[in-house]
Tab-separated table of C-alpha atoms in Angstrom:
chain	number	residue	atom	x	y	z
A	238	MET	CA	62.461	51.978	-31.262
A	239	PRO	CA	61.512	53.466	-27.879
A	240	ALA	CA	60.495	57.100	-27.703
A	241	LYS	CA	63.004	59.489	-26.175
A	242	HIS	CA	62.515	59.727	-22.431
A	243	PRO	CA	61.989	63.201	-20.910
A	244	MET	CA	65.085	62.562	-18.780
A	245	GLN	CA	67.140	61.202	-21.701
A	246	GLY	CA	69.684	64.012	-21.596
A	247	TRP	CA	70.345	63.530	-17.884
A	248	LEU	CA	70.405	59.732	-18.203
A	249	SER	CA	72.938	59.791	-21.046
A	250	LYS	CA	75.139	62.363	-19.330
A	251	THR	CA	75.146	60.428	-16.069
A	252	ARG	CA	75.823	57.081	-17.705
A	253	ARG	CA	78.730	58.548	-19.665
A	254	GLU	CA	80.212	60.069	-16.513
A	255	PHE	CA	80.299	56.647	-14.858
A	256	HIS	CA	81.488	55.011	-18.072
A	257	MET	CA	84.486	57.329	-18.294
A	258	HIS	CA	85.540	56.635	-14.703
A	259	PRO	CA	85.156	52.878	-14.129
A	260	GLU	CA	86.449	51.064	-11.051
A	261	ILE	CA	86.920	47.335	-10.558
A	262	SER	CA	85.339	45.266	-7.795
A	263	PHE	CA	85.954	46.480	-4.235
A	264	SER	CA	87.750	49.561	-5.591
A	265	GLU	CA	84.606	51.542	-6.437
A	266	HIS	CA	85.512	54.379	-4.033
A	267	GLU	CA	84.980	57.304	-6.402
A	268	THR	CA	81.882	55.661	-7.883
A	269	THR	CA	80.427	55.268	-4.395
A	270	ARG	CA	81.349	58.843	-3.467
A	271	ARG	CA	79.607	60.165	-6.573
A	272	ILE	CA	76.471	58.078	-5.965
A	273	LYS	CA	76.263	59.346	-2.378
A	274	GLU	CA	76.842	62.908	-3.541
A	275	MET	CA	73.972	62.717	-6.016
A	276	LEU	CA	71.588	61.076	-3.536
A	277	SER	CA	72.429	63.685	-0.900
A	278	SER	CA	71.872	66.531	-3.377
A	279	TRP	CA	68.273	65.351	-3.723
A	280	GLY	CA	67.748	65.317	0.036
A	281	LEU	CA	68.167	61.560	0.473
A	282	GLU	CA	70.401	59.980	3.105
A	283	PRO	CA	72.808	57.271	1.903
A	284	ILE	CA	73.234	54.591	4.547
A	285	GLU	CA	76.674	53.525	5.739
A	286	LEU	CA	76.899	49.771	6.228
A	287	GLU	CA	79.531	48.629	8.705
A	288	GLY	CA	82.186	46.493	7.066
A	289	LEU	CA	81.558	47.777	3.527
A	290	GLU	CA	84.080	50.208	2.050
A	291	THR	CA	82.281	50.578	-1.281
A	292	GLY	CA	78.656	50.510	-2.361
A	293	THR	CA	75.773	52.125	-0.558
A	294	CYS	CA	72.001	52.063	-0.197
A	295	VAL	CA	69.149	54.410	0.552
A	296	LEU	CA	65.796	53.779	2.216
A	297	ILE	CA	62.920	55.946	1.003
A	298	LYS	CA	59.979	55.739	3.399
A	299	GLY	CA	56.468	56.069	2.088
A	300	GLY	CA	53.760	58.302	3.470
A	301	GLN	CA	51.824	55.279	4.756
A	302	PRO	CA	52.863	51.914	6.192
A	303	GLY	CA	53.021	48.914	3.903
A	304	LYS	CA	55.378	46.508	2.172
A	305	THR	CA	58.992	47.071	1.150
A	306	LEU	CA	60.229	46.820	-2.417
A	307	ALA	CA	63.986	46.582	-3.006
A	308	ILE	CA	65.748	47.362	-6.287
A	309	ARG	CA	69.391	46.480	-6.852
A	310	ALA	CA	71.997	47.863	-9.244
A	311	ASP	CA	75.629	46.734	-9.473
A	312	ILE	CA	78.319	49.408	-9.791
A	313	ASP	CA	81.669	47.744	-10.614
A	314	ALA	CA	83.591	47.499	-13.890
A	315	LEU	CA	85.969	44.993	-15.476
A	316	PRO	CA	89.785	44.886	-15.800
A	317	LEU	CA	89.617	45.332	-19.566
A	318	LYS	CA	91.040	47.900	-21.999
A	319	GLU	CA	88.274	49.666	-23.935
A	320	MET	CA	88.617	49.601	-27.739
A	321	ASN	CA	85.715	51.920	-28.600
A	322	ASP	CA	86.582	55.255	-30.220
A	323	VAL	CA	83.894	57.369	-28.555
A	324	PRO	CA	84.065	60.686	-26.665
A	325	TYR	CA	83.042	58.966	-23.447
A	326	ARG	CA	85.486	56.048	-23.601
A	327	SER	CA	87.112	54.928	-20.370
A	328	THR	CA	89.834	57.216	-19.061
A	329	LYS	CA	91.577	54.228	-17.456
A	330	ASP	CA	93.829	52.027	-19.570
A	331	ASN	CA	92.823	48.645	-18.181
A	332	CYS	CA	89.380	49.248	-16.737
A	333	MET	CA	86.060	49.402	-18.571
A	334	HIS	CA	82.324	49.208	-17.987
A	335	ALA	CA	82.002	46.314	-20.417
A	336	CYS	CA	79.032	44.746	-18.649
A	337	GLY	CA	76.664	47.717	-18.460
A	338	HIS	CA	76.875	48.372	-14.737
A	339	ASP	CA	77.226	52.072	-15.533
A	340	ALA	CA	73.753	51.838	-17.084
A	341	HIS	CA	72.338	49.906	-14.135
A	342	THR	CA	73.667	52.525	-11.701
A	343	THR	CA	72.305	55.389	-13.800
A	344	ILE	CA	68.828	53.862	-14.002
A	345	LEU	CA	68.616	53.373	-10.239
A	346	LEU	CA	69.816	56.924	-9.639
A	347	GLY	CA	67.121	58.018	-12.085
A	348	VAL	CA	64.579	56.222	-9.920
A	349	ALA	CA	65.757	58.097	-6.813
A	350	LYS	CA	65.777	61.424	-8.642
A	351	THR	CA	62.247	60.918	-9.984
A	352	ILE	CA	60.870	59.835	-6.610
A	353	VAL	CA	62.123	63.077	-5.076
A	354	GLU	CA	61.306	65.489	-7.914
A	355	GLU	CA	57.788	64.140	-8.398
A	356	ASN	CA	57.203	63.760	-4.645
A	357	LEU	CA	56.112	60.155	-5.125
A	358	ALA	CA	57.111	58.990	-1.640
A	359	GLN	CA	54.118	60.636	0.042
A	360	ASP	CA	51.756	58.377	-1.931
A	361	MET	CA	53.739	55.187	-1.331
A	362	LYS	CA	52.284	52.605	1.023
A	363	GLY	CA	55.487	51.123	2.318
A	364	ASN	CA	59.182	51.631	1.741
A	365	LEU	CA	61.581	51.588	-1.187
A	366	LEU	CA	65.103	50.223	-0.619
A	367	LEU	CA	67.636	51.069	-3.334
A	368	LEU	CA	70.834	48.995	-3.311
A	369	PHE	CA	74.000	50.130	-5.100
A	370	GLN	CA	76.005	46.933	-4.866
A	371	PRO	CA	79.768	46.583	-5.339
A	372	ALA	CA	81.755	43.642	-6.678
A	373	GLU	CA	79.208	41.739	-8.748
A	374	GLU	CA	81.985	40.766	-11.150
A	375	ARG	CA	83.793	39.107	-8.259
A	376	ILE	CA	80.543	37.293	-7.347
A	377	SER	CA	80.860	38.425	-3.749
A	378	GLY	CA	79.344	41.891	-3.402
A	379	ALA	CA	75.815	40.674	-2.701
A	380	GLU	CA	77.022	38.331	0.028
A	381	ASN	CA	78.950	41.142	1.687
A	382	MET	CA	75.943	43.487	1.597
A	383	ILE	CA	73.714	40.828	3.111
A	384	LYS	CA	76.260	40.144	5.865
A	385	ALA	CA	76.459	43.888	6.534
A	386	GLY	CA	72.716	43.889	7.270
A	387	VAL	CA	71.264	45.652	4.251
A	388	LEU	CA	68.146	43.464	4.261
A	389	GLU	CA	67.496	44.254	7.915
A	390	LEU	CA	67.048	47.997	7.302
A	391	SER	CA	63.492	47.330	6.127
A	392	PRO	CA	63.094	43.640	5.232
A	393	PRO	CA	62.023	43.547	1.551
A	394	ASP	CA	58.941	41.649	0.477
A	395	ARG	CA	60.193	41.638	-3.121
A	396	ILE	CA	63.470	42.508	-4.830
A	397	ILE	CA	64.006	43.235	-8.520
A	398	ALA	CA	66.932	44.059	-10.773
A	399	LEU	CA	67.834	44.358	-14.442
A	400	HIS	CA	70.758	43.632	-16.707
A	401	VAL	CA	71.432	45.127	-20.114
A	402	ALA	CA	71.187	42.599	-22.951
A	403	PRO	CA	73.007	43.389	-26.219
A	404	GLN	CA	71.347	40.400	-27.888
A	405	HIS	CA	68.109	42.420	-27.872
A	406	PRO	CA	67.389	45.907	-29.265
A	407	ALA	CA	66.613	48.874	-27.029
A	408	GLY	CA	62.897	48.857	-26.312
A	409	PHE	CA	62.735	45.082	-25.796
A	410	VAL	CA	62.748	43.413	-22.375
A	411	GLY	CA	63.115	39.722	-21.610
A	412	PHE	CA	62.064	37.672	-18.596
A	413	CYS	CA	62.630	34.203	-17.178
A	414	GLU	CA	59.876	32.791	-15.019
A	415	LYS	CA	62.171	30.699	-12.799
A	416	ALA	CA	65.781	29.872	-13.666
A	417	ASN	CA	67.463	33.056	-14.821
A	418	HIS	CA	71.230	32.544	-14.540
A	419	ALA	CA	73.268	29.384	-14.040
A	420	SER	CA	75.308	28.469	-11.017
A	421	ALA	CA	79.012	29.214	-11.361
A	422	GLU	CA	81.815	27.214	-9.832
A	423	ARG	CA	85.522	27.988	-10.292
A	424	PHE	CA	87.914	25.085	-10.032
A	425	SER	CA	91.658	24.550	-10.196
A	426	ILE	CA	93.520	21.405	-11.179
A	427	THR	CA	97.156	20.901	-10.192
A	428	ILE	CA	98.986	18.023	-11.855
A	429	THR	CA	102.308	17.023	-10.313
A	430	GLY	CA	104.644	14.828	-12.322
A	431	LYS	CA	108.408	14.408	-12.458
A	432	GLY	CA	110.523	16.857	-14.397
A	433	CYS	CA	113.276	15.752	-16.731
A	434	HIS	CA	115.112	16.549	-19.956
A	435	GLY	CA	112.811	16.828	-22.955
A	436	ALA	CA	115.080	14.432	-24.869
A	437	HIS	CA	114.521	11.687	-22.273
A	438	PRO	CA	110.800	11.735	-21.413
A	439	GLU	CA	110.939	8.141	-20.191
A	440	LYS	CA	112.871	9.361	-17.142
A	441	GLY	CA	110.073	11.636	-16.006
A	442	ARG	CA	106.300	11.743	-15.646
A	443	ASP	CA	104.914	14.392	-17.970
A	444	PRO	CA	102.255	16.669	-16.361
A	445	ILE	CA	101.645	18.418	-19.704
A	446	LEU	CA	100.596	15.176	-21.357
A	447	ALA	CA	98.342	14.470	-18.362
A	448	ALA	CA	96.860	17.995	-18.611
A	449	ALA	CA	96.134	17.474	-22.307
A	450	HIS	CA	94.344	14.209	-21.537
A	451	PHE	CA	92.413	15.908	-18.725
A	452	VAL	CA	91.220	18.842	-20.847
A	453	THR	CA	90.119	16.481	-23.616
A	454	ALA	CA	88.342	14.139	-21.199
A	455	LEU	CA	86.469	17.028	-19.571
A	456	GLN	CA	84.817	17.785	-22.904
A	457	GLY	CA	83.165	14.387	-22.781
A	458	ILE	CA	81.307	15.090	-19.553
A	459	VAL	CA	78.628	17.308	-21.073
A	460	SER	CA	78.360	15.337	-24.307
A	461	ARG	CA	78.271	11.880	-22.713
A	462	ALA	CA	77.279	12.148	-19.037
A	463	ILE	CA	74.630	14.894	-19.222
A	464	GLY	CA	71.275	14.397	-20.930
A	465	ALA	CA	70.739	16.222	-24.204
A	466	LEU	CA	67.786	18.171	-22.766
A	467	ASP	CA	69.750	19.255	-19.691
A	468	SER	CA	72.251	22.114	-19.527
A	469	ALA	CA	75.838	22.248	-18.344
A	470	VAL	CA	79.113	23.872	-19.326
A	471	VAL	CA	82.606	22.736	-18.337
A	472	THR	CA	85.313	25.126	-19.543
A	473	VAL	CA	89.056	25.232	-18.935
A	474	GLY	CA	90.070	28.840	-19.415
A	475	ALA	CA	93.671	28.798	-18.207
A	476	LEU	CA	96.486	26.247	-18.511
A	477	HIS	CA	100.063	26.943	-17.401
A	478	ALA	CA	103.079	24.635	-17.521
A	479	GLY	CA	106.764	24.707	-18.300
A	480	THR	CA	109.295	27.339	-19.276
A	481	VAL	CA	111.150	26.137	-22.389
A	482	GLY	CA	110.684	23.488	-25.050
A	483	ASN	CA	113.344	21.012	-23.951
A	484	ILE	CA	112.332	20.630	-20.301
A	485	ILE	CA	109.446	18.510	-19.058
A	486	PRO	CA	108.214	20.428	-15.976
A	487	GLU	CA	107.202	19.163	-12.576
A	488	ILE	CA	103.770	20.796	-12.521
A	489	ALA	CA	100.905	21.784	-14.820
A	490	GLU	CA	98.069	23.957	-13.518
A	491	MET	CA	94.601	24.649	-14.909
A	492	GLU	CA	91.617	26.749	-13.935
A	493	GLY	CA	88.091	26.517	-15.233
A	494	THR	CA	84.392	26.926	-14.577
A	495	ILE	CA	81.321	24.709	-14.244
A	496	ARG	CA	77.888	26.117	-15.099
A	497	THR	CA	74.506	24.444	-14.609
A	498	TYR	CA	70.999	25.099	-13.274
A	499	ASP	CA	70.544	21.786	-11.479
A	500	PRO	CA	72.462	20.716	-8.328
A	501	GLU	CA	72.151	17.059	-9.384
A	502	ILE	CA	73.833	17.804	-12.710
A	503	ARG	CA	76.578	19.650	-10.823
A	504	GLU	CA	77.131	16.526	-8.730
A	505	THR	CA	77.356	14.445	-11.903
A	506	VAL	CA	80.053	16.760	-13.233
A	507	HIS	CA	81.985	16.457	-9.960
A	508	ARG	CA	81.728	12.668	-9.953
A	509	ARG	CA	82.955	12.391	-13.532
A	510	MET	CA	85.863	14.775	-12.834
A	511	GLU	CA	86.978	12.545	-9.950
A	512	GLU	CA	86.752	9.473	-12.184
A	513	ILE	CA	88.810	11.221	-14.873
A	514	LYS	CA	91.335	12.236	-12.209
A	515	LYS	CA	91.875	8.639	-11.062
A	516	GLY	CA	92.137	7.358	-14.612
A	517	ILE	CA	94.755	9.890	-15.682
A	518	GLU	CA	96.742	9.418	-12.470
A	519	SER	CA	96.959	5.726	-13.304
A	520	LEU	CA	97.659	6.281	-17.000
A	521	CYS	CA	100.333	8.969	-16.618
A	522	GLY	CA	101.793	8.228	-13.206
A	523	VAL	CA	101.052	11.722	-11.884
A	524	GLU	CA	99.278	13.139	-8.856
A	525	ILE	CA	96.248	15.367	-9.423
A	526	GLU	CA	94.539	17.745	-6.990
A	527	ILE	CA	91.170	19.342	-7.780
A	528	LYS	CA	90.051	22.338	-5.730
A	529	THR	CA	86.890	24.419	-5.731
A	530	LEU	CA	87.828	28.121	-5.708
A	531	GLY	CA	84.352	29.610	-5.402
A	532	TYR	CA	80.702	28.816	-5.951
A	533	MET	CA	77.618	30.870	-6.723
A	534	PRO	CA	74.222	29.129	-6.858
A	535	ALA	CA	71.883	29.497	-9.795
A	536	LEU	CA	69.646	32.551	-9.880
A	537	VAL	CA	66.135	31.154	-9.577
A	538	GLY	CA	63.427	33.790	-9.645
A	539	ASP	CA	59.990	33.752	-8.077
A	540	PRO	CA	57.348	32.975	-10.752
A	541	GLU	CA	54.770	35.316	-9.218
A	542	THR	CA	57.255	38.194	-9.094
A	543	SER	CA	58.448	37.468	-12.639
A	544	ASN	CA	54.931	37.444	-14.051
A	545	TRP	CA	54.070	40.614	-12.141
A	546	LEU	CA	57.033	42.565	-13.530
A	547	LYS	CA	56.518	41.216	-17.048
A	548	ASN	CA	52.879	42.351	-17.017
A	549	LEU	CA	53.951	45.842	-15.927
A	550	ALA	CA	56.659	45.931	-18.605
A	551	GLU	CA	54.070	45.102	-21.271
A	552	LYS	CA	52.251	48.303	-20.375
A	553	VAL	CA	55.462	50.288	-20.847
A	554	VAL	CA	56.882	48.747	-24.044
A	555	GLY	CA	53.909	46.809	-25.440
A	556	GLU	CA	53.186	43.082	-25.324
A	557	GLU	CA	55.219	42.485	-28.478
A	558	ASN	CA	58.342	43.837	-26.768
A	559	ALA	CA	58.127	42.021	-23.417
A	560	LYS	CA	58.751	38.311	-23.867
A	561	TRP	CA	59.804	35.191	-22.020
A	562	GLN	CA	63.294	34.073	-22.969
A	563	ARG	CA	65.812	31.352	-22.291
A	564	PRO	CA	67.939	31.751	-19.161
A	565	SER	CA	71.619	32.650	-19.362
A	566	MET	CA	74.570	30.371	-18.606
A	567	GLY	CA	76.246	33.422	-17.093
A	568	ALA	CA	76.285	33.835	-13.319
A	569	GLU	CA	74.765	36.550	-11.125
A	570	ASP	CA	75.281	37.094	-7.419
A	571	PHE	CA	71.772	38.561	-7.331
A	572	ALA	CA	71.069	34.850	-6.787
A	573	LEU	CA	71.875	35.326	-3.095
A	574	PHE	CA	69.132	37.938	-2.732
A	575	ALA	CA	66.766	35.635	-4.637
A	576	GLN	CA	67.432	32.843	-2.132
A	577	LYS	CA	66.049	35.038	0.653
A	578	ILE	CA	63.388	37.195	-1.024
A	579	PRO	CA	60.921	36.697	-3.912
A	580	ALA	CA	62.920	38.097	-6.810
A	581	THR	CA	63.238	38.524	-10.537
A	582	LEU	CA	65.829	39.978	-12.892
A	583	MET	CA	64.816	41.605	-16.190
A	584	PHE	CA	66.941	41.569	-19.353
A	585	LEU	CA	66.966	45.088	-20.810
A	586	GLY	CA	67.555	45.199	-24.575
A	587	SER	CA	70.457	47.556	-25.270
A	588	SER	CA	71.631	47.220	-28.887
A	589	ARG	CA	70.996	49.903	-31.509
A	590	PRO	CA	68.157	49.567	-34.065
A	591	GLY	CA	69.193	47.312	-36.927
A	592	GLN	CA	72.510	46.475	-35.280
A	593	LYS	CA	73.538	42.908	-36.058
A	594	ASP	CA	76.003	40.977	-33.936
A	595	ALA	CA	76.288	43.707	-31.315
A	596	PRO	CA	79.454	43.273	-29.213
A	597	ALA	CA	78.705	40.965	-26.320
A	598	LEU	CA	79.016	41.649	-22.617
A	599	HIS	CA	82.672	41.650	-21.500
A	600	SER	CA	83.827	42.630	-24.989
A	601	PRO	CA	86.286	45.566	-25.262
A	602	PHE	CA	83.920	46.911	-27.948
A	603	PHE	CA	80.769	46.691	-25.794
A	604	ASP	CA	78.527	49.779	-25.896
A	605	LEU	CA	74.809	50.381	-25.719
A	606	ASP	CA	71.932	52.376	-27.141
A	607	GLU	CA	71.269	54.854	-24.356
A	608	ASP	CA	67.558	54.898	-25.179
A	609	CYS	CA	67.385	51.699	-23.114
A	610	LEU	CA	68.023	53.755	-19.974
A	611	GLY	CA	64.613	55.403	-20.112
A	612	VAL	CA	62.944	52.034	-20.698
A	613	GLY	CA	64.516	50.549	-17.584
A	614	LEU	CA	63.643	53.637	-15.559
A	615	GLU	CA	59.979	53.579	-16.580
A	616	ILE	CA	59.557	49.881	-15.784
A	617	PHE	CA	61.090	50.333	-12.339
A	618	LEU	CA	58.828	53.335	-11.675
A	619	ALA	CA	55.813	51.310	-12.804
A	620	ALA	CA	56.819	48.580	-10.334
A	621	ILE	CA	57.132	51.072	-7.483
A	622	LYS	CA	53.787	52.711	-8.209
A	623	ASP	CA	52.032	49.336	-8.495
A	624	TYR	CA	53.612	47.545	-5.536
A	625	LEU	CA	53.583	50.471	-3.113
A	626	ARG	CA	50.370	52.124	-4.253
């Protein structure tokens, strides 16, 4: 159980303010306005990036020249109705901070506030770039910030981030030395058959039957084409076809996701999907089109940066509470920053003491132990003081 942080009251109040007023990706206008307002109240100057309507950043220059450390927090919420009965529940019916971005934003604001109030910038050798990134849930906010030139303001030598982790208790932090999050690829499958009366299926070509075969066959890719010690996920999350029970429709449509850490495994999945496509076309007499709807590479951290931040975290929470852990099959567009700059992302334990089976990320019941906010703040401050000392 971490000790209460001196700023705990402010951290909790700020996090709850953002939690009550969530905004989905690319609609974070009020969130951005509030972030800018708070930064400006401390004498900092939020930077407007051309082409970005939401999100912001601030560059804090040190008293002496040196390297640049960047820290990123995501600010968007999810289109999800909150089910928690708490005083700070979302005020919007179908929008919720169910992934902890309200906590990430609060922690980074806490960094800015502390830097100013403790006059830490004068002792920094180098610059600190704080990124408040929109649209992580759409896996496109990082790309847009990079295109807008955020990394050109003061090219970072290292970039770090964190993500709350309900699988761990507050006071614990986890790290991955290299692979941190999997790649994520969205795909669609459109199966075109021949519609007919449900009483005379022989007069048509049933796309629903073909879709059923396709979904079943996809499950064999990971179990039979991928080695047992390798990692991949192939999930169909949406399937739509037909209108009533006595009509065989013309079309069945599916959408899904592919997750892996290894580009070669991704290629294996693609090859097997094409082979399945040809087989089912022949078997069912249908036409099948597979499209890629979006792709985010795996988040692969820099081992030196990961070890550096883990060692600093040990001094904050103790060696027993800062551990290496398995990477996540979830995706993170922080991967695009990590492709350009030595990077690492820390998993910040966020469940309450003794809490078993804490609601997962993206659950309508997700919540966190706000004591984790002070832990994240202290580790980021330790990184700033060490890297820019």
